[in-house]
JSON list of C-alpha atoms in Angstrom, two decimals:
[
{"chain": "O", "resi": 1, "resn": "MET", "atom": "CA", "xyz": [17.34, -45.27, -41.41]},
{"chain": "O", "resi": 2, "resn": "GLU", "atom": "CA", "xyz": [19.97, -47.30, -39.57]},
{"chain": "O", "resi": 3, "resn": "LEU", "atom": "CA", "xyz": [19.45, -45.13, -36.50]},
{"chain": "O", "resi": 4, "resn": "TYR", "atom": "CA", "xyz": [15.72, -45.92, -36.58]},
{"chain": "O", "resi": 5, "resn": "LYS", "atom": "CA", "xyz": [16.42, -49.65, -36.88]},
{"chain": "O", "resi": 6, "resn": "GLN", "atom": "CA", "xyz": [18.63, -49.49, -33.79]},
{"chain": "O", "resi": 7, "resn": "GLN", "atom": "CA", "xyz": [15.99, -47.52, -31.91]},
{"chain": "O", "resi": 8, "resn": "ILE", "atom": "CA", "xyz": [13.29, -50.02, -32.86]},
{"chain": "O", "resi": 9, "resn": "GLN", "atom": "CA", "xyz": [15.44, -52.94, -31.76]},
{"chain": "O", "resi": 10, "resn": "GLN", "atom": "CA", "xyz": [16.32, -51.25, -28.46]},
{"chain": "O", "resi": 11, "resn": "THR", "atom": "CA", "xyz": [12.83, -50.05, -27.50]},
{"chain": "O", "resi": 12, "resn": "GLY", "atom": "CA", "xyz": [10.73, -52.74, -29.18]},
{"chain": "O", "resi": 13, "resn": "ARG", "atom": "CA", "xyz": [8.46, -49.99, -30.53]},
{"chain": "O", "resi": 14, "resn": "ILE", "atom": "CA", "xyz": [8.12, -47.95, -33.72]},
{"chain": "O", "resi": 15, "resn": "PRO", "atom": "CA", "xyz": [9.15, -44.29, -33.26]},
{"chain": "O", "resi": 16, "resn": "ALA", "atom": "CA", "xyz": [6.32, -41.79, -33.78]},
{"chain": "O", "resi": 17, "resn": "GLU", "atom": "CA", "xyz": [7.94, -40.31, -36.88]},
{"chain": "O", "resi": 18, "resn": "LEU", "atom": "CA", "xyz": [7.89, -43.74, -38.56]},
{"chain": "O", "resi": 19, "resn": "LEU", "atom": "CA", "xyz": [4.28, -44.54, -37.77]},
{"chain": "O", "resi": 20, "resn": "PRO", "atom": "CA", "xyz": [2.28, -44.99, -40.96]},
{"chain": "O", "resi": 21, "resn": "LYS", "atom": "CA", "xyz": [0.28, -42.14, -42.41]},
{"chain": "O", "resi": 22, "resn": "THR", "atom": "CA", "xyz": [-1.47, -44.19, -45.11]},
{"chain": "O", "resi": 23, "resn": "LYS", "atom": "CA", "xyz": [-2.91, -47.69, -45.35]},
{"chain": "O", "resi": 24, "resn": "ASN", "atom": "CA", "xyz": [-0.10, -48.73, -47.72]},
{"chain": "O", "resi": 25, "resn": "GLU", "atom": "CA", "xyz": [2.51, -47.49, -45.26]},
{"chain": "O", "resi": 26, "resn": "ALA", "atom": "CA", "xyz": [0.73, -49.41, -42.49]},
{"chain": "O", "resi": 27, "resn": "LEU", "atom": "CA", "xyz": [0.96, -52.61, -44.55]},
{"chain": "O", "resi": 28, "resn": "SER", "atom": "CA", "xyz": [4.66, -52.06, -45.14]},
{"chain": "O", "resi": 29, "resn": "VAL", "atom": "CA", "xyz": [5.51, -51.25, -41.52]},
{"chain": "O", "resi": 30, "resn": "LEU", "atom": "CA", "xyz": [3.40, -54.14, -40.25]},
{"chain": "O", "resi": 31, "resn": "ALA", "atom": "CA", "xyz": [5.10, -56.57, -42.63]},
{"chain": "O", "resi": 32, "resn": "THR", "atom": "CA", "xyz": [8.56, -55.32, -41.67]},
{"chain": "O", "resi": 33, "resn": "TRP", "atom": "CA", "xyz": [8.16, -54.90, -37.90]},
{"chain": "O", "resi": 34, "resn": "PRO", "atom": "CA", "xyz": [5.06, -56.91, -36.81]},
{"chain": "O", "resi": 35, "resn": "LYS", "atom": "CA", "xyz": [5.94, -57.34, -33.13]},
{"chain": "O", "resi": 36, "resn": "GLN", "atom": "CA", "xyz": [7.13, -53.77, -32.72]},
{"chain": "O", "resi": 37, "resn": "TYR", "atom": "CA", "xyz": [4.12, -52.38, -34.58]},
{"chain": "O", "resi": 38, "resn": "TYR", "atom": "CA", "xyz": [1.76, -54.33, -32.34]},
{"chain": "O", "resi": 39, "resn": "LYS", "atom": "CA", "xyz": [3.53, -53.13, -29.19]},
{"chain": "O", "resi": 40, "resn": "THR", "atom": "CA", "xyz": [3.40, -49.53, -30.41]},
{"chain": "O", "resi": 41, "resn": "LEU", "atom": "CA", "xyz": [-0.38, -49.55, -30.77]},
{"chain": "O", "resi": 42, "resn": "HIS", "atom": "CA", "xyz": [-2.44, -48.17, -27.90]},
{"chain": "O", "resi": 43, "resn": "PRO", "atom": "CA", "xyz": [-6.07, -47.89, -28.96]},
{"chain": "O", "resi": 44, "resn": "ALA", "atom": "CA", "xyz": [-8.18, -46.79, -26.01]},
{"chain": "O", "resi": 45, "resn": "THR", "atom": "CA", "xyz": [-11.63, -46.95, -27.58]},
{"chain": "O", "resi": 46, "resn": "PHE", "atom": "CA", "xyz": [-13.49, -48.66, -30.38]},
{"chain": "O", "resi": 47, "resn": "SER", "atom": "CA", "xyz": [-13.45, -45.32, -32.18]},
{"chain": "O", "resi": 48, "resn": "ASP", "atom": "CA", "xyz": [-9.63, -45.50, -32.23]},
{"chain": "O", "resi": 49, "resn": "VAL", "atom": "CA", "xyz": [-9.86, -48.90, -33.89]},
{"chain": "O", "resi": 50, "resn": "PHE", "atom": "CA", "xyz": [-12.38, -47.71, -36.49]},
{"chain": "O", "resi": 51, "resn": "LYS", "atom": "CA", "xyz": [-10.14, -44.76, -37.42]},
{"chain": "O", "resi": 52, "resn": "SER", "atom": "CA", "xyz": [-7.09, -47.00, -37.67]},
{"chain": "O", "resi": 53, "resn": "LEU", "atom": "CA", "xyz": [-4.94, -47.29, -40.79]},
{"chain": "O", "resi": 54, "resn": "THR", "atom": "CA", "xyz": [-3.96, -50.82, -39.77]},
{"chain": "O", "resi": 55, "resn": "PRO", "atom": "CA", "xyz": [-5.11, -53.39, -42.35]},
{"chain": "O", "resi": 56, "resn": "SER", "atom": "CA", "xyz": [-7.50, -56.21, -41.56]},
{"chain": "O", "resi": 57, "resn": "ILE", "atom": "CA", "xyz": [-6.19, -59.75, -41.25]},
{"chain": "O", "resi": 58, "resn": "ALA", "atom": "CA", "xyz": [-7.64, -60.53, -44.69]},
{"chain": "O", "resi": 59, "resn": "THR", "atom": "CA", "xyz": [-5.94, -57.52, -46.31]},
{"chain": "O", "resi": 60, "resn": "PHE", "atom": "CA", "xyz": [-2.63, -58.27, -44.61]},
{"chain": "O", "resi": 61, "resn": "ARG", "atom": "CA", "xyz": [-2.82, -61.86, -45.84]},
{"chain": "O", "resi": 62, "resn": "LYS", "atom": "CA", "xyz": [-3.78, -60.85, -49.38]},
{"chain": "O", "resi": 63, "resn": "GLU", "atom": "CA", "xyz": [-1.11, -58.16, -49.69]},
{"chain": "O", "resi": 64, "resn": "ASN", "atom": "CA", "xyz": [1.67, -60.54, -48.62]},
{"chain": "O", "resi": 65, "resn": "GLY", "atom": "CA", "xyz": [1.12, -62.69, -51.72]},
{"chain": "O", "resi": 66, "resn": "GLN", "atom": "CA", "xyz": [2.52, -66.24, -51.67]},
{"chain": "O", "resi": 67, "resn": "ASN", "atom": "CA", "xyz": [3.67, -65.83, -48.08]},
{"chain": "O", "resi": 68, "resn": "GLY", "atom": "CA", "xyz": [0.40, -64.24, -46.96]},
{"chain": "O", "resi": 69, "resn": "LEU", "atom": "CA", "xyz": [-0.85, -67.10, -44.83]},
{"chain": "O", "resi": 70, "resn": "LEU", "atom": "CA", "xyz": [2.54, -67.65, -43.18]},
{"chain": "O", "resi": 71, "resn": "ALA", "atom": "CA", "xyz": [2.99, -63.93, -42.53]},
{"chain": "O", "resi": 72, "resn": "THR", "atom": "CA", "xyz": [-0.51, -63.72, -41.04]},
{"chain": "O", "resi": 73, "resn": "GLN", "atom": "CA", "xyz": [0.09, -66.76, -38.83]},
{"chain": "O", "resi": 74, "resn": "ALA", "atom": "CA", "xyz": [3.40, -65.28, -37.65]},
{"chain": "O", "resi": 75, "resn": "LEU", "atom": "CA", "xyz": [1.73, -61.96, -36.85]},
{"chain": "O", "resi": 76, "resn": "LEU", "atom": "CA", "xyz": [-1.08, -63.62, -34.91]},
{"chain": "O", "resi": 77, "resn": "THR", "atom": "CA", "xyz": [1.46, -65.77, -33.05]},
{"chain": "O", "resi": 78, "resn": "VAL", "atom": "CA", "xyz": [3.08, -62.57, -31.76]},
{"chain": "O", "resi": 79, "resn": "ILE", "atom": "CA", "xyz": [-0.32, -61.28, -30.64]},
{"chain": "O", "resi": 80, "resn": "ILE", "atom": "CA", "xyz": [-1.49, -64.49, -28.95]},
{"chain": "O", "resi": 81, "resn": "ARG", "atom": "CA", "xyz": [1.87, -65.11, -27.25]},
{"chain": "O", "resi": 82, "resn": "ASP", "atom": "CA", "xyz": [1.76, -61.57, -25.85]},
{"chain": "O", "resi": 83, "resn": "LEU", "atom": "CA", "xyz": [-1.67, -62.29, -24.39]},
{"chain": "O", "resi": 84, "resn": "VAL", "atom": "CA", "xyz": [-0.75, -65.71, -22.99]},
{"chain": "O", "resi": 85, "resn": "ARG", "atom": "CA", "xyz": [2.39, -64.33, -21.30]},
{"chain": "O", "resi": 86, "resn": "SER", "atom": "CA", "xyz": [0.24, -61.77, -19.51]},
{"chain": "O", "resi": 87, "resn": "PHE", "atom": "CA", "xyz": [-1.79, -64.28, -17.54]},
{"chain": "O", "resi": 88, "resn": "ASN", "atom": "CA", "xyz": [-0.60, -66.41, -14.65]},
{"chain": "O", "resi": 89, "resn": "VAL", "atom": "CA", "xyz": [-2.88, -69.42, -14.96]},
{"chain": "O", "resi": 90, "resn": "GLY", "atom": "CA", "xyz": [-2.29, -73.06, -14.08]},
{"chain": "O", "resi": 91, "resn": "GLN", "atom": "CA", "xyz": [-1.52, -74.20, -17.60]},
{"chain": "O", "resi": 92, "resn": "THR", "atom": "CA", "xyz": [-0.60, -72.24, -20.67]},
{"chain": "O", "resi": 93, "resn": "MET", "atom": "CA", "xyz": [-1.43, -72.92, -24.29]},
{"chain": "O", "resi": 94, "resn": "ASP", "atom": "CA", "xyz": [1.01, -75.16, -26.14]},
{"chain": "O", "resi": 95, "resn": "GLU", "atom": "CA", "xyz": [2.21, -74.53, -29.70]},
{"chain": "O", "resi": 96, "resn": "GLU", "atom": "CA", "xyz": [-0.43, -76.75, -31.27]},
{"chain": "O", "resi": 97, "resn": "GLN", "atom": "CA", "xyz": [-3.24, -75.02, -29.38]},
{"chain": "O", "resi": 98, "resn": "VAL", "atom": "CA", "xyz": [-1.91, -71.61, -30.42]},
{"chain": "O", "resi": 99, "resn": "ALA", "atom": "CA", "xyz": [-1.68, -72.75, -34.05]},
{"chain": "O", "resi": 100, "resn": "ASP", "atom": "CA", "xyz": [-5.27, -74.05, -33.97]},
{"chain": "O", "resi": 101, "resn": "LEU", "atom": "CA", "xyz": [-6.48, -70.80, -32.39]},
{"chain": "O", "resi": 102, "resn": "ILE", "atom": "CA", "xyz": [-4.68, -68.73, -35.03]},
{"chain": "O", "resi": 103, "resn": "ASN", "atom": "CA", "xyz": [-6.29, -70.71, -37.84]},
{"chain": "O", "resi": 104, "resn": "ASP", "atom": "CA", "xyz": [-9.71, -70.25, -36.19]},
{"chain": "O", "resi": 105, "resn": "ILE", "atom": "CA", "xyz": [-9.10, -66.49, -35.97]},
{"chain": "O", "resi": 106, "resn": "ILE", "atom": "CA", "xyz": [-8.04, -66.32, -39.63]},
{"chain": "O", "resi": 107, "resn": "ASP", "atom": "CA", "xyz": [-11.15, -68.26, -40.68]},
{"chain": "O", "resi": 108, "resn": "GLN", "atom": "CA", "xyz": [-13.72, -66.62, -38.39]},
{"chain": "O", "resi": 109, "resn": "TYR", "atom": "CA", "xyz": [-12.45, -63.11, -37.70]},
{"chain": "O", "resi": 110, "resn": "TYR", "atom": "CA", "xyz": [-10.60, -62.17, -40.91]},
{"chain": "O", "resi": 111, "resn": "TRP", "atom": "CA", "xyz": [-12.16, -58.68, -40.97]},
{"chain": "O", "resi": 112, "resn": "LEU", "atom": "CA", "xyz": [-10.54, -57.62, -37.67]},
{"chain": "O", "resi": 113, "resn": "ASN", "atom": "CA", "xyz": [-7.25, -55.76, -37.55]},
{"chain": "O", "resi": 114, "resn": "ILE", "atom": "CA", "xyz": [-4.52, -56.01, -34.95]},
{"chain": "O", "resi": 115, "resn": "GLU", "atom": "CA", "xyz": [-5.76, -52.90, -33.18]},
{"chain": "O", "resi": 116, "resn": "ASP", "atom": "CA", "xyz": [-9.01, -54.79, -32.52]},
{"chain": "O", "resi": 117, "resn": "PHE", "atom": "CA", "xyz": [-6.94, -57.48, -30.82]},
{"chain": "O", "resi": 118, "resn": "ARG", "atom": "CA", "xyz": [-4.79, -54.96, -28.96]},
{"chain": "O", "resi": 119, "resn": "LEU", "atom": "CA", "xyz": [-7.84, -53.17, -27.55]},
{"chain": "O", "resi": 120, "resn": "CYS", "atom": "CA", "xyz": [-9.66, -56.39, -26.66]},
{"chain": "O", "resi": 121, "resn": "PHE", "atom": "CA", "xyz": [-6.67, -58.08, -25.08]},
{"chain": "O", "resi": 122, "resn": "ASN", "atom": "CA", "xyz": [-5.62, -54.98, -23.14]},
{"chain": "O", "resi": 123, "resn": "LYS", "atom": "CA", "xyz": [-9.12, -54.79, -21.69]},
{"chain": "O", "resi": 124, "resn": "GLY", "atom": "CA", "xyz": [-8.97, -58.50, -20.90]},
{"chain": "O", "resi": 125, "resn": "LYS", "atom": "CA", "xyz": [-5.62, -58.09, -19.14]},
{"chain": "O", "resi": 126, "resn": "ALA", "atom": "CA", "xyz": [-7.18, -55.30, -17.09]},
{"chain": "O", "resi": 127, "resn": "GLY", "atom": "CA", "xyz": [-10.00, -57.62, -16.01]},
{"chain": "O", "resi": 128, "resn": "ARG", "atom": "CA", "xyz": [-12.72, -55.74, -17.89]},
{"chain": "O", "resi": 129, "resn": "TYR", "atom": "CA", "xyz": [-14.45, -58.89, -19.17]},
{"chain": "O", "resi": 130, "resn": "ASP", "atom": "CA", "xyz": [-14.45, -61.17, -16.15]},
{"chain": "O", "resi": 131, "resn": "ARG", "atom": "CA", "xyz": [-15.11, -59.93, -12.64]},
{"chain": "O", "resi": 132, "resn": "ASN", "atom": "CA", "xyz": [-14.14, -63.27, -11.06]},
{"chain": "O", "resi": 133, "resn": "GLY", "atom": "CA", "xyz": [-10.73, -63.54, -12.69]},
{"chain": "O", "resi": 134, "resn": "ILE", "atom": "CA", "xyz": [-9.51, -65.85, -15.40]},
{"chain": "O", "resi": 135, "resn": "PHE", "atom": "CA", "xyz": [-8.51, -69.30, -14.21]},
{"chain": "O", "resi": 136, "resn": "ARG", "atom": "CA", "xyz": [-7.87, -70.78, -17.63]},
{"chain": "O", "resi": 137, "resn": "LEU", "atom": "CA", "xyz": [-6.77, -69.36, -20.92]},
{"chain": "O", "resi": 138, "resn": "ASP", "atom": "CA", "xyz": [-7.64, -71.40, -23.96]},
{"chain": "O", "resi": 139, "resn": "SER", "atom": "CA", "xyz": [-9.18, -71.00, -27.39]},
{"chain": "O", "resi": 140, "resn": "SER", "atom": "CA", "xyz": [-12.76, -70.88, -26.16]},
{"chain": "O", "resi": 141, "resn": "VAL", "atom": "CA", "xyz": [-11.96, -68.09, -23.68]},
{"chain": "O", "resi": 142, "resn": "ILE", "atom": "CA", "xyz": [-10.02, -66.05, -26.25]},
{"chain": "O", "resi": 143, "resn": "LEU", "atom": "CA", "xyz": [-12.55, -66.53, -29.05]}
]
């Protein structure tokens, strides 16, 4: 297991042999390695997302007990920061804006899982949603 930990730290991704095969395994891996799990995901279609073992935001929050909200906020911070770093716009979102956005996502989109975000944000990075380019990146654009 130590070898896998080193590999995960070096590559920033979960090795194929450690990818979850059940929903419970997905919860465990996601709780242990949230950033690496997110970076490992590569859904290409909505069908990939629907077949996913990855838990919804609500399930992830519920299964993390007392720390569920904090764990969910930390996970979404990883996801939003990854998106924000990908765009070269005049101003970036500050910590308070990111925190507000994360709370909006938890409240309004609790049924989504992180593969939904990965697919959506990858398409956004590729310019699939805006033919004229993105000149600002804020909560209203992301939501």
